[in-house]
XYZ file of C-alpha atoms in Angstrom:
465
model
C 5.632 25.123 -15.087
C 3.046 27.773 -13.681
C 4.621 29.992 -11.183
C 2.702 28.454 -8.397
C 4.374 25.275 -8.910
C 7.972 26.727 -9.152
C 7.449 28.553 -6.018
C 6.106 25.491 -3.986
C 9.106 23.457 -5.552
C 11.077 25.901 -4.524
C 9.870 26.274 -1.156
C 10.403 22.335 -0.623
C 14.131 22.461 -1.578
C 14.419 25.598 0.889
C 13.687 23.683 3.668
C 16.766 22.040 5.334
C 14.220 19.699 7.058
C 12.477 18.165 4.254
C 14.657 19.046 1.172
C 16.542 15.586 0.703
C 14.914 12.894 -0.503
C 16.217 9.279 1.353
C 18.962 7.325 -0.639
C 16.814 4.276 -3.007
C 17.836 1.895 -5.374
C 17.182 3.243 -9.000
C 17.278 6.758 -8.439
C 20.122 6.609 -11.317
C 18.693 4.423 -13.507
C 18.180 5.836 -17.153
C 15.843 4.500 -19.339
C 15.158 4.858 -23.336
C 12.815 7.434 -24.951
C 10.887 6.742 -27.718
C 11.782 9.575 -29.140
C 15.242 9.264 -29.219
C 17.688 9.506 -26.212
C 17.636 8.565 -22.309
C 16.468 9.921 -19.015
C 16.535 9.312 -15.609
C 13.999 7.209 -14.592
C 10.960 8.802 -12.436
C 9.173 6.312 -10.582
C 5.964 7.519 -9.500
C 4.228 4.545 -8.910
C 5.026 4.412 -5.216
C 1.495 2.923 -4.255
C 2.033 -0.029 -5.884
C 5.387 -0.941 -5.020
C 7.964 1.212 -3.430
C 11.959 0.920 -3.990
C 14.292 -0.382 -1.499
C 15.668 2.312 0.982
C 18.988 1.805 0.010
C 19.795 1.266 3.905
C 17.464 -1.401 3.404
C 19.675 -2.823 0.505
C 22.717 -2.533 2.499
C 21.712 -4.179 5.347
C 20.371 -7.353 3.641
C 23.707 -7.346 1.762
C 25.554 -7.072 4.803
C 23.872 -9.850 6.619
C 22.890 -12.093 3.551
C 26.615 -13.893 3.794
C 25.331 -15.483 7.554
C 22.183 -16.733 6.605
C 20.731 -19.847 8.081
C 17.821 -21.644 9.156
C 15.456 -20.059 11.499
C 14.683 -21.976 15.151
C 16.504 -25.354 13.689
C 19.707 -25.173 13.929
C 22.684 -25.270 16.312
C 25.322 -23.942 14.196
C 26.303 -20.130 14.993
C 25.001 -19.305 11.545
C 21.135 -20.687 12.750
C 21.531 -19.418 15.862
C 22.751 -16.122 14.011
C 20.044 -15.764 12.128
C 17.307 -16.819 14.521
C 18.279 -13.867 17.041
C 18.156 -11.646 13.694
C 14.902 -12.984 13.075
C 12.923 -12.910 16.102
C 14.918 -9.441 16.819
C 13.266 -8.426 13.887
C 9.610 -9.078 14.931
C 10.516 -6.922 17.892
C 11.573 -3.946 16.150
C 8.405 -4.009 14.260
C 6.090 -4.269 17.060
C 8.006 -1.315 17.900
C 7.677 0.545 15.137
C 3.975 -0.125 15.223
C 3.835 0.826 19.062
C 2.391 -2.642 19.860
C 0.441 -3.385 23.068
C 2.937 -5.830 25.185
C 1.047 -8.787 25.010
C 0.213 -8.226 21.066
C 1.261 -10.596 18.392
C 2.963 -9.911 15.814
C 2.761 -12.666 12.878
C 5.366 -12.105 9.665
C 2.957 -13.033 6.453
C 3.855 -12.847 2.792
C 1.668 -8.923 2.218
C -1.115 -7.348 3.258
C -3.328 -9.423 1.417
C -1.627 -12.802 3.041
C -2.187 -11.003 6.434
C -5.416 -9.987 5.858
C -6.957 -14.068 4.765
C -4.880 -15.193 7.618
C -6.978 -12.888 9.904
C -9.944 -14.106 7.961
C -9.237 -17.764 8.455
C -9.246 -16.930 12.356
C -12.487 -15.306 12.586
C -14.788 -16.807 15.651
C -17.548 -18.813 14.085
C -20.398 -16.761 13.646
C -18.568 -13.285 13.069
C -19.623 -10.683 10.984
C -17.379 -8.266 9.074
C -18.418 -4.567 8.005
C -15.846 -3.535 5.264
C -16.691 -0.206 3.212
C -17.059 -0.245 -0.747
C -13.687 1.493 -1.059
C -11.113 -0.996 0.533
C -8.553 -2.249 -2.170
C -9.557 -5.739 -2.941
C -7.011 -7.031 -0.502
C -8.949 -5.765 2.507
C -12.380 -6.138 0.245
C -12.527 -9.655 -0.595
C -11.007 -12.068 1.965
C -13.894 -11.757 4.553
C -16.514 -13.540 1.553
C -15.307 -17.308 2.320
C -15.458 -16.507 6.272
C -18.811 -15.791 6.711
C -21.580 -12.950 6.682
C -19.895 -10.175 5.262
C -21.474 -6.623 5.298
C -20.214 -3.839 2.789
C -20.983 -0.305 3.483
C -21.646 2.590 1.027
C -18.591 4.735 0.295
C -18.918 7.649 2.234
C -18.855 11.442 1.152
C -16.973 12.172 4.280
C -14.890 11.283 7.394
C -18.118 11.822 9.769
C -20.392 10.027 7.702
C -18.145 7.027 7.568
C -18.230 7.000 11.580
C -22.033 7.257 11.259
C -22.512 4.958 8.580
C -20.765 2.382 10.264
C -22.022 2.678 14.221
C -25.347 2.526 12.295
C -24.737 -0.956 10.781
C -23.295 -2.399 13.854
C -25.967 -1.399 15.915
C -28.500 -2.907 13.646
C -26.607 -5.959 13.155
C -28.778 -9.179 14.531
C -27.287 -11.630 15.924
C -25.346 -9.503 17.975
C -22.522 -11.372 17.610
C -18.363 -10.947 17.244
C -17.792 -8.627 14.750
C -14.767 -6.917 12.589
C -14.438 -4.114 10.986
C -11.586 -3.700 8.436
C -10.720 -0.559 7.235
C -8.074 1.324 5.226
C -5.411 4.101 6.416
C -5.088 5.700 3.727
C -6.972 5.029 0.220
C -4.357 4.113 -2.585
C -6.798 5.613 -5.003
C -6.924 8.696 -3.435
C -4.710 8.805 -0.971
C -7.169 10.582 1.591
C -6.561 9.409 5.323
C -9.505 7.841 7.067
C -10.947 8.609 10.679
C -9.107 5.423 11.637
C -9.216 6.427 15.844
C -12.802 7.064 15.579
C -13.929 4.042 13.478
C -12.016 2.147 16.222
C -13.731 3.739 19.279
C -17.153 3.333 17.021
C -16.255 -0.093 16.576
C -15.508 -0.995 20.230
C -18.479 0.849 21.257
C -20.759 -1.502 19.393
C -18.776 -5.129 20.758
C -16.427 -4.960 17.561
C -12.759 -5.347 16.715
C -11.380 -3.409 14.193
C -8.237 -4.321 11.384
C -6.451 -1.469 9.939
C -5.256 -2.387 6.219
C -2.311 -0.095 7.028
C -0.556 -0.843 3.435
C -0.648 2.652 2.185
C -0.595 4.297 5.633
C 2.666 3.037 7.444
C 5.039 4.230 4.337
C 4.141 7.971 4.833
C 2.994 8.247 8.505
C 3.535 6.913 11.873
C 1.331 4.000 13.042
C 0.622 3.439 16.932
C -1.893 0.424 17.286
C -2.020 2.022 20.972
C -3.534 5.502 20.033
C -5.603 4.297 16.826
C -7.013 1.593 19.581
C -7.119 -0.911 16.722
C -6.753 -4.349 17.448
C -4.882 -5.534 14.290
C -2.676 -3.540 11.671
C -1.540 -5.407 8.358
C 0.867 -4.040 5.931
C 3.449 -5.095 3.453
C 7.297 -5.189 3.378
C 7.000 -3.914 -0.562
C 5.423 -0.630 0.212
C 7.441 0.238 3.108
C 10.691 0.205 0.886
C 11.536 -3.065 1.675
C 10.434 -5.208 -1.153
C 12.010 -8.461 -0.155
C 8.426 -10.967 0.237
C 7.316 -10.062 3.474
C 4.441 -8.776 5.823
C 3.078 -8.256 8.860
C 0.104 -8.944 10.787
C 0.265 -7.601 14.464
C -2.384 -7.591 17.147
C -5.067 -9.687 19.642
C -3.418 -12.922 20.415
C -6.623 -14.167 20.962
C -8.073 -15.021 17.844
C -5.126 -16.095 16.356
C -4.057 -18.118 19.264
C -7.683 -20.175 19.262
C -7.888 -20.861 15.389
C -6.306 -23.787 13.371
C -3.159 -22.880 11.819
C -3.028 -20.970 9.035
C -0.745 -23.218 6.978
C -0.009 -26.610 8.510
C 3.583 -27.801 9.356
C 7.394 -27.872 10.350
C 7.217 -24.331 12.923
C 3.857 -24.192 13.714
C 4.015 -27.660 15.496
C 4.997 -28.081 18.988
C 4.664 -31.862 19.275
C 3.412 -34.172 16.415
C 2.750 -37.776 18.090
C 1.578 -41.345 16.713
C -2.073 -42.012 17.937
C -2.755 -46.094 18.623
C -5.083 -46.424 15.569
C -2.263 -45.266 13.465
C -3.074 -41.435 13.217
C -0.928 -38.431 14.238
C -2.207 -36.020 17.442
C -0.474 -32.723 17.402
C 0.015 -29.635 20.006
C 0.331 -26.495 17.781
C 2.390 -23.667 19.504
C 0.877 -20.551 20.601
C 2.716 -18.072 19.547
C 3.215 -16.273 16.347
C 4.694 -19.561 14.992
C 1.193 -21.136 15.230
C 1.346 -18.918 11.904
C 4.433 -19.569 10.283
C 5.030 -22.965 9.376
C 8.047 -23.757 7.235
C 11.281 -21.944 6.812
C 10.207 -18.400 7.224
C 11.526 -15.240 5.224
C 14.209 -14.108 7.896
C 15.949 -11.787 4.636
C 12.522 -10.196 4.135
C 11.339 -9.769 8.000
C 15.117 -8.621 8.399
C 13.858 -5.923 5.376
C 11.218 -4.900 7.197
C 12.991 -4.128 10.467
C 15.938 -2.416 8.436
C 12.980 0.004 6.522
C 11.130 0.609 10.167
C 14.908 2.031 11.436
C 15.310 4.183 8.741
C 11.773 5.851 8.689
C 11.915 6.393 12.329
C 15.288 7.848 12.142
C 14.362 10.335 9.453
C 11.296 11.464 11.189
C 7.766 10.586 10.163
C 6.624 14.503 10.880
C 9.793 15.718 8.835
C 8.383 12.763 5.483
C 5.344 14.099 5.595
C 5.708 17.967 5.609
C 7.716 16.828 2.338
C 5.191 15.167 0.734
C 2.601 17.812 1.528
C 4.755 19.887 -0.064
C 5.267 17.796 -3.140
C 1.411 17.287 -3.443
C 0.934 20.500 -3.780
C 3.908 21.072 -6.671
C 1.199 18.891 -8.149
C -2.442 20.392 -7.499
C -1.062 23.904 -7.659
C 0.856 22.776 -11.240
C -1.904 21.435 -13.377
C -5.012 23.386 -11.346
C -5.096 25.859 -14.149
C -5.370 22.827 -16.757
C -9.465 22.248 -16.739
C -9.068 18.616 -18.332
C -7.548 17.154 -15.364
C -9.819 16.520 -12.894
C -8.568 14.543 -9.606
C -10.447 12.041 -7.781
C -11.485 12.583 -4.551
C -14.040 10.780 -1.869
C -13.568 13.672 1.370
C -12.721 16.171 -0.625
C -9.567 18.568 -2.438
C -8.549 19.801 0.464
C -8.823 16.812 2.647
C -5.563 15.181 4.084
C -3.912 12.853 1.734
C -0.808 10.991 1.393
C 1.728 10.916 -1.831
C -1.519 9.350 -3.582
C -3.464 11.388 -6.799
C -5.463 9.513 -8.976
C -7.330 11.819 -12.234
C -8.371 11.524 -15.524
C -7.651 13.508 -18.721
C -10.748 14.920 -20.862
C -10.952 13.316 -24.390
C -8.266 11.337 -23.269
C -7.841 6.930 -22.841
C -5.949 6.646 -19.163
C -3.829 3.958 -20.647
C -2.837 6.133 -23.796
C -1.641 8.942 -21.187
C -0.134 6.858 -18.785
C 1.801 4.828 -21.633
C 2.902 8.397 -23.183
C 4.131 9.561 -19.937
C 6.516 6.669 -19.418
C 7.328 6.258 -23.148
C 7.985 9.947 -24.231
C 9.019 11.382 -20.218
C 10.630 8.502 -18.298
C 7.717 8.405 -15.785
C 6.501 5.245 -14.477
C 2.716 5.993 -13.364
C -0.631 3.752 -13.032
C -3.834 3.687 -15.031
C -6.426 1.066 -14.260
C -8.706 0.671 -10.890
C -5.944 -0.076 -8.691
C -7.859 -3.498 -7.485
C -10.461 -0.827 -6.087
C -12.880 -1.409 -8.877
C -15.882 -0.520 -6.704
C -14.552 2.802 -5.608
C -12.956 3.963 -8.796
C -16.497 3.453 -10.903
C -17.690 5.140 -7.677
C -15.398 7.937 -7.967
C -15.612 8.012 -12.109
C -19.383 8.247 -11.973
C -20.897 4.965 -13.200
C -19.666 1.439 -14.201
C -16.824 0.973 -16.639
C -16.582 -0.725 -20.068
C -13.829 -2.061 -21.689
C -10.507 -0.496 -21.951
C -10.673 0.929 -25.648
C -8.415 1.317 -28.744
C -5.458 3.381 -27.705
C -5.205 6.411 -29.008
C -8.820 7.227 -29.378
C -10.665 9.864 -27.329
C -13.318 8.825 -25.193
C -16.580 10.283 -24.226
C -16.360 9.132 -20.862
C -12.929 8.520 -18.556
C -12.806 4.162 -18.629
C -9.861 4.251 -15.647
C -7.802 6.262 -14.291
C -4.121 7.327 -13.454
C -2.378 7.493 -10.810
C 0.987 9.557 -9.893
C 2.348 8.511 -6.050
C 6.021 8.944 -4.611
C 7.021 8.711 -0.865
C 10.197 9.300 0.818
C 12.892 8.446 -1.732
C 11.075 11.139 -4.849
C 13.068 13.718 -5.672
C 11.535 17.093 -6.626
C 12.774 17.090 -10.277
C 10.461 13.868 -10.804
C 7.475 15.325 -9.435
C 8.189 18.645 -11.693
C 8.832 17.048 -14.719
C 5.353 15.038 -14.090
C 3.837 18.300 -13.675
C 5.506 19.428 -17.059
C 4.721 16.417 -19.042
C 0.847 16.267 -18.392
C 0.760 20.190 -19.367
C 2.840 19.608 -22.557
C 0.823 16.397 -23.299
C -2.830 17.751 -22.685
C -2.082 20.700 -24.845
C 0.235 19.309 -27.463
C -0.757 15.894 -27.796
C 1.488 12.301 -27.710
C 4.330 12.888 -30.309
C 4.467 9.428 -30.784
C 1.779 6.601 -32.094
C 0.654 3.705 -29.706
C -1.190 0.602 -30.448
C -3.025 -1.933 -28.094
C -1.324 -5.068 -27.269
C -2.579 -7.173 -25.259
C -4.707 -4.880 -23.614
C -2.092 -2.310 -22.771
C -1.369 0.532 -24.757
C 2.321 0.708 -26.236
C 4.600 2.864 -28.681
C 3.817 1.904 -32.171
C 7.493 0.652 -33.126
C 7.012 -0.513 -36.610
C 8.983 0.483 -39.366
C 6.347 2.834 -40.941
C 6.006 4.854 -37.416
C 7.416 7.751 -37.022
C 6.866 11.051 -33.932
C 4.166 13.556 -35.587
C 5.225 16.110 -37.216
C 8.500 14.182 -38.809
């Protein structure tokens, strides 16, 4: 590793405040090498789905021996469970710094909390989303209406601008939502979330903050961003258990149908005369959580929300600075990688690099990486298709034969950790894509499938053997 890397990585562990990494499941786990032998798995693939704090893990096991139904039953185990439960949803709205008379709905992800905002839209509302939203904040808004999407912007200012712009020039003049991301989980680059929120309420809008990639790595207060929702999910937040959470305006969510009709969501449910059933739907967040909810994964949630606070959000994220910059310093003297950026290098970023490789197929490096090093990484668009053509300068084709070097970069890869990376992961990454761009894969891959594997036939054999 260059000696700009070492010293950062060195500087990290010297730190008493942000040396240790938080206790996950996995962090032993060895896996095969193609080439022969084991190592300890790296997981750098944080963005997509993050492992469970191991608090989290031993919390859930704790209380998973008293489960019971939720608001049903009279048993100690129900009753249990339902105090758990609804104890739960008030240790998140704390976490998220929740006005008081906010609601906070559990969901099944960002994406379920983000259609279930969509399905409560006013009639004749508007939504401005920009071009770089992951598809989960991107695409639920197109069955609820007129749906605006804004140019990705070269910068924080010219996002503000760009979208005061289109909400003053919107006719009707109608409700309106805006729905933007945290923190991109292509780049990783934080958005001006406060002032797209006072731009927003300046122009008669309400804003959503897709806070998926945001609330892992830094602390979320709905009161200071002045947003009026915040969605995120359970598996990104180290508590992959099935859950999410929609908090916010009562409002809107109070005045729409249901979002899934049935047992919870019902207050009364009555025969009419002419045979037919008349119902009084409750008001609360169980307008929006019919059945038998996910108490385990809201009980997750809660756990994960404890331990961040505990450790100190300020403390996480001098850490991860730190570890970003093991990796820009490591490979900045290796002119093939180039990283993706909307705002910027230097612009501030969670644990989230996307790049590409000259003359190289993403899938080919990412599958060498994890074949040949023990590092889980991403290749693809991360369901961000518009911003990573964006971002790789033009529309993309197909994936490609593995193994063959392309004129053009097709996707991407991305390398993301949070709170539970060690710094030997985030070195070795470092290591790997130096040894790889200079020496080549020592192994052969294939496609299968569309994905790009080890070659494991009988005739294969590492290069040079």
């Amino acid at each position: 590793m260059p000696a700009a890397a070492t010293a950062t990585a060195a500087t990290v562990a010297a730190e008493p405040s942000v040396r240790t990494p938080l206790p996950v499941l996995g962090r032993d786990v060895a896996v095969p090498l193609v080439t022969g032998g084991e190592v300890t798995y790296a997981a750098l693939d944080y963005a997509a789905s993050a492992p469970a704090l191991q608090r989290v893990w031993d919390d859930v096991a704790a209380y998973a021996p008293y489960y019971g139904s939720v608001h049903r039953g009279a048993g100690y185990l129900s009753q249990l469970s339902t105090d758990l439960f609804e104890n739960a949803r008030r240790t998140v709205a704390g976490f998220l710094d929740c006005r008081a008379d906010d609601q906070l709905v559990f969901t099944r992800s960002t994406t379920d909390s983000l259609n279930l905002l969509a399905a409560a839209l006013p009639d004749g509302c508007e939504v401005f989303v920009f071009e770089t939203e992951h598809h989960a904040a991107l695409l639920p808004w197109q069955r609820a209406g007129r749906v605006t999407v804004l140019d990705a912007p070269d910068s924080p200012a010219q996002a503000v601008e760009a979208l005061e712009r289109a909400l003053a020039d919107r006719d009707p003049h109608g409700p309106a939502l805006v729905c933007v991301t945290g923190a991109s989980n292509v780049t990783g680059e934080l958005w001006p979330v406060r002032e797209l929120a006072a731009g927003a309420h300046a122009h008669g809008a309400r804003i959503v903050l897709d806070a998926a990639q945001l609330a892992p790595h830094r602390a979320v207060s709905v009161r200071e961003l002045d947003v009026d929702w915040v969605a995120f999910s359970g598996h990104k937040l180290y508590a992959p258990f099935g859950s999410g959470v929609l908090a916010g305006r009562a409002d809107w969510l109070r005045e729409a149908g249901p979002y899934l009709a049935g047992g919870g969501a019902s207050r009364t449910v009555t025969r009419r005369a002419d045979g037919g059933v008349d119902v009084e739907w409750h008001e609360t967040a169980a307008r929006h959580e019919a059945g038998s909810p996910n108490v385990i994964g809201a009980y997750a949630i809660a756990s994960a929300c404890k331990a961040l606070t505990e450790a100190g959000f300020e403390a996480l994220a001098a850490r991860e600075d730190a570890l970003v910059r093991v990796v820009r310093e490591g490979l900045a003297d290796v002119p093939e990688v180039r990283f993706l950026s909307l705002f910027g290098d230097d612009a501030p970023r969670v644990g989230v690099l996307s790049f590409v490789v000259d003359g190289w197929n993403s899938s080919h490096f990412a599958a060498a990486l994890s074949a040949e090093y023990g590092i889980g990484v991403r290749d693809g668009l991360f369901c961000a298709h518009p911003l990573v053509r964006r971002l790789l300068g033009g529309d993309t084709g197909g994936a490609g034969e593995c193994g063959a070097p392309e004129a053009g970069a097709l996707n991407a890869i991305r390398v993301s950790f949070g709170a539970g990376t060690p710094e030997e992961h985030v070195a070795r990454f470092v290591r790997a894509v130096r040894e790889l761009v200079r020496d080549g894969a020592r192994w052969k891959y294939r496609t299968v499938e569309g994905r790009c594997v080890p070659d494991t036939s009988a005739t294969n054999s590492p290069s040079g053997a």
